[in-house]
Coordinates of C-alpha atoms in Angstrom, one line a residue:
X1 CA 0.0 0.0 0.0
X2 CA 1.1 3.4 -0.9
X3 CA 0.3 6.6 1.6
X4 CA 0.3 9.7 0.2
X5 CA 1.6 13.1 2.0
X6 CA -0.3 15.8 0.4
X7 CA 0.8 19.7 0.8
X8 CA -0.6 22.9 -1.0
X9 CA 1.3 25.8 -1.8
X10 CA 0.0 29.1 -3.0
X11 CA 2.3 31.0 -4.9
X12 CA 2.3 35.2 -3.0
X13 CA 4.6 36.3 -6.5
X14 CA 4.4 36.0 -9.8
X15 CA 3.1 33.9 -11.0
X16 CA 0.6 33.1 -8.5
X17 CA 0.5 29.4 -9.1
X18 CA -2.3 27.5 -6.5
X19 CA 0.3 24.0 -6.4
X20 CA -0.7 20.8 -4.5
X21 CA 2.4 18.3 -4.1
X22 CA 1.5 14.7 -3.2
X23 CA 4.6 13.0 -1.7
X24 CA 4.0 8.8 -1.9
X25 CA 5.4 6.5 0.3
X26 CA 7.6 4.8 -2.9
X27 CA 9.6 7.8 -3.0
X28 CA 7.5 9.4 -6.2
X29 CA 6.3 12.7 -6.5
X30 CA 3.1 14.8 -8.5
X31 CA 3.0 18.5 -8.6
X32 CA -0.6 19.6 -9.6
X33 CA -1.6 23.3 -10.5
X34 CA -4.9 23.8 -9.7
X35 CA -5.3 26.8 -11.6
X36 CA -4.8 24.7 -14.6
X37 CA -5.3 21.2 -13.7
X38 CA -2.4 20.0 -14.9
X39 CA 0.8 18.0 -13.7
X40 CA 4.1 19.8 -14.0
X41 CA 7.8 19.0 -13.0
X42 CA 10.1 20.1 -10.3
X43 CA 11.8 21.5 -13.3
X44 CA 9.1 24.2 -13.9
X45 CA 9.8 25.0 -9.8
X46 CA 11.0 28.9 -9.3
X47 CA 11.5 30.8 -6.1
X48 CA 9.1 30.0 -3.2
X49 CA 8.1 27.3 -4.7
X50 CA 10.8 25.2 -5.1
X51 CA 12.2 26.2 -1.9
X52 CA 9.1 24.9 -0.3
X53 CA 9.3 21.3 -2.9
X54 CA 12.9 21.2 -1.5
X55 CA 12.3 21.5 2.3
X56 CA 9.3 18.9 2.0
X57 CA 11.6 17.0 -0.3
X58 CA 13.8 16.5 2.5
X59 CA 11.7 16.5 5.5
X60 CA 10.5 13.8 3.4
X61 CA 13.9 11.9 3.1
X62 CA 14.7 12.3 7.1
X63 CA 11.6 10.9 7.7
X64 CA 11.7 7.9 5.7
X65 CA 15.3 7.0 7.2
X66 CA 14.1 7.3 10.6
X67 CA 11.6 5.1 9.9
X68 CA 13.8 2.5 8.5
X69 CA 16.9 2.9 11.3
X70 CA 14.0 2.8 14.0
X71 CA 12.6 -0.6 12.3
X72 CA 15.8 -2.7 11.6
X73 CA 17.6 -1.0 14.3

């Protein structure tokens, strides 16, 4: 089973993109723009917004190594 981790982002500068990013337990990742509906890439990231994909990005990691060193430890 896959859980999801889902976060939404609303963009205060230019250009004022409404973002939901769903973080999944296999280590994959969707970006949604709700403005638009559609999927983009970390790529397409500026600014606030990839600052905040990179500090759930690795909240993300830490977590998920905790989890592992806590469960063969």
């Amino acid at each position: 089973m896959t859980n999801c981790e889902s976060y939404r982002f609303i963009e205060t500068h230019r250009p004022f993109r409404d973002l939901t990013f769903k973080f999944y337990s296999n280590g994959s990742l969707t970006i949604i723009d709700n403005s638009e509906d559609t999927i983009i890439s970390p790529r397409d990231l500026k600014g606030a917004s990839y600052d905040f994909y990179v500090k759930r990005r690795l909240a993300f990691i830490k977590q998920n190594l905790t989890a592992k060193i806590q469960k063969y430890a």
